[in-house]
mmCIF file of C-alpha atoms in Angstrom:
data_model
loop_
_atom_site.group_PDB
_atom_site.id
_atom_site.type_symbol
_atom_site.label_atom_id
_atom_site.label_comp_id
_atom_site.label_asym_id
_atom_site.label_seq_id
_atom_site.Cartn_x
_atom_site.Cartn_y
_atom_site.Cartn_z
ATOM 1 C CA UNK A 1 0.000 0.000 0.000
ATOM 2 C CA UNK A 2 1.350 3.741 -1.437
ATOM 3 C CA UNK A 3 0.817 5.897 2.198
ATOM 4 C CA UNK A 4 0.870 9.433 1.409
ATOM 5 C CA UNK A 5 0.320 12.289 3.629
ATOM 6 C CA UNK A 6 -1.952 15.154 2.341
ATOM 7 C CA UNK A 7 -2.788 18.389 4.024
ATOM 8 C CA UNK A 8 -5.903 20.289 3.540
ATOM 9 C CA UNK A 9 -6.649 21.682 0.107
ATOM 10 C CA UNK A 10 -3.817 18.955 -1.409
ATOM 11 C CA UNK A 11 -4.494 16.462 -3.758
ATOM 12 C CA UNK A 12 -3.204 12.955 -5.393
ATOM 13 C CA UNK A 13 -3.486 12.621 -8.693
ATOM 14 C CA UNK A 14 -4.447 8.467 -9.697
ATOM 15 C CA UNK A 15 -3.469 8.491 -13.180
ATOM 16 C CA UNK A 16 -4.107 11.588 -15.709
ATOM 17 C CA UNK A 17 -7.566 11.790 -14.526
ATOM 18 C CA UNK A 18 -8.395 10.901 -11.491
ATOM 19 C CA UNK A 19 -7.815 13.691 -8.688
ATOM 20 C CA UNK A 20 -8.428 12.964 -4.637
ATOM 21 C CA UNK A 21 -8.766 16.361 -2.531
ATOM 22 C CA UNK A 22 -8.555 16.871 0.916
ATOM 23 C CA UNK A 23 -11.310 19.558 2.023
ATOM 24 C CA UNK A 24 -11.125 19.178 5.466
ATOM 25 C CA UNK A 25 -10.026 17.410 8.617
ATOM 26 C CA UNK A 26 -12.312 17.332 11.598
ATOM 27 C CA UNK A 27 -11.341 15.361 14.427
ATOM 28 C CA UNK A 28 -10.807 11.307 13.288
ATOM 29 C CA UNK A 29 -12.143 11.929 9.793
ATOM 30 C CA UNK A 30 -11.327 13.357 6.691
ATOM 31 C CA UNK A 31 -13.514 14.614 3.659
ATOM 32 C CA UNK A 32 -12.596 13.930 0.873
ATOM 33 C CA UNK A 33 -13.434 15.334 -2.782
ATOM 34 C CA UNK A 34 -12.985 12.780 -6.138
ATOM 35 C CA UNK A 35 -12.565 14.199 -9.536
ATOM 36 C CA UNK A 36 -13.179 11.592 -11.758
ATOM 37 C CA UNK A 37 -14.115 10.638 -15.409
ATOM 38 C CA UNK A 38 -18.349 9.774 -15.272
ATOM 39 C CA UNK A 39 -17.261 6.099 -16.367
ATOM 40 C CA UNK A 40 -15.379 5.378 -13.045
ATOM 41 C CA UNK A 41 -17.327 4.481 -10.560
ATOM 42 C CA UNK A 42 -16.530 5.838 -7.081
ATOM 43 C CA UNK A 43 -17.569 4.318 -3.715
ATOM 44 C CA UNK A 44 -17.325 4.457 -0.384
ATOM 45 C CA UNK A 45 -15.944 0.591 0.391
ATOM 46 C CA UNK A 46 -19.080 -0.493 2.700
ATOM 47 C CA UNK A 47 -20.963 0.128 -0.070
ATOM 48 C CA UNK A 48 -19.054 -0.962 -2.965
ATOM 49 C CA UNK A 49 -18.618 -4.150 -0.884
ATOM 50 C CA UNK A 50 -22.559 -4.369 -0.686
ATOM 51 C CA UNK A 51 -23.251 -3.940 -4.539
ATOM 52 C CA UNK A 52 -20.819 -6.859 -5.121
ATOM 53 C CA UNK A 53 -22.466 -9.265 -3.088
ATOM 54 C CA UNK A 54 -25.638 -8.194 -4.393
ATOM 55 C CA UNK A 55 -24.454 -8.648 -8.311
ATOM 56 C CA UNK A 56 -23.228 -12.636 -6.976
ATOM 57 C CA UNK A 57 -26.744 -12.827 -5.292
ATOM 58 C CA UNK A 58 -28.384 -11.562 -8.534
ATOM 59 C CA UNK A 59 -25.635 -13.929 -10.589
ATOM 60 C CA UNK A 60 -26.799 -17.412 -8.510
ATOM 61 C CA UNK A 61 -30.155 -16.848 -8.868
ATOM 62 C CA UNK A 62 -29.951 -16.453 -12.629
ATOM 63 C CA UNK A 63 -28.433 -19.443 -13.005
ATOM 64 C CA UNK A 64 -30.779 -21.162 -10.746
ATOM 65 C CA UNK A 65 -33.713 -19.949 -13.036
ATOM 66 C CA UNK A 66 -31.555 -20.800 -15.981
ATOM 67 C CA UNK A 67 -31.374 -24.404 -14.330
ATOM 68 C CA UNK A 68 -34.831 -24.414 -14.205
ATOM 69 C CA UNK A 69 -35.624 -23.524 -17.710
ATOM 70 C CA UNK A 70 -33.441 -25.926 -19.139
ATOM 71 C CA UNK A 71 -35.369 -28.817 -17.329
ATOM 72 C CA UNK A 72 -38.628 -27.585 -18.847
#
């Protein structure tokens, strides 16, 4: 893992396109602002996390109904 330290108003740059900005540090947490191309998707991890277990959840039962239909 890259660590980097960052004061308020800095960024990182990910690539050519992708900029991460500190805005402002309150106690424990930081806010962050994400400058990215509308293709990316940006997420914070709890929910990224979430929408992949729902896409296997949506994956098994597709093939579950495509088990079915093939026995019909």
């Amino acid at each position: 893992m890259l660590v980097l330290t960052r004061k308020k108003n800095e960024s990182i740059m990910i690539g050519d396109t992708i900029e991460i900005k500190v805005l402002a540090i309150e106690g424990d947490q930081v806010k962050l602002g994400v400058v990215a191309p509308k293709h990316i998707d940006v997420h914070r991890k709890e929910v990224y996390r979430l929408i992949q277990e729902e896409n296997k959840q949506a994956l098994h039962v597709s093939q579950h109904l495509f088990d079915q239909l093939k026995k019909q």
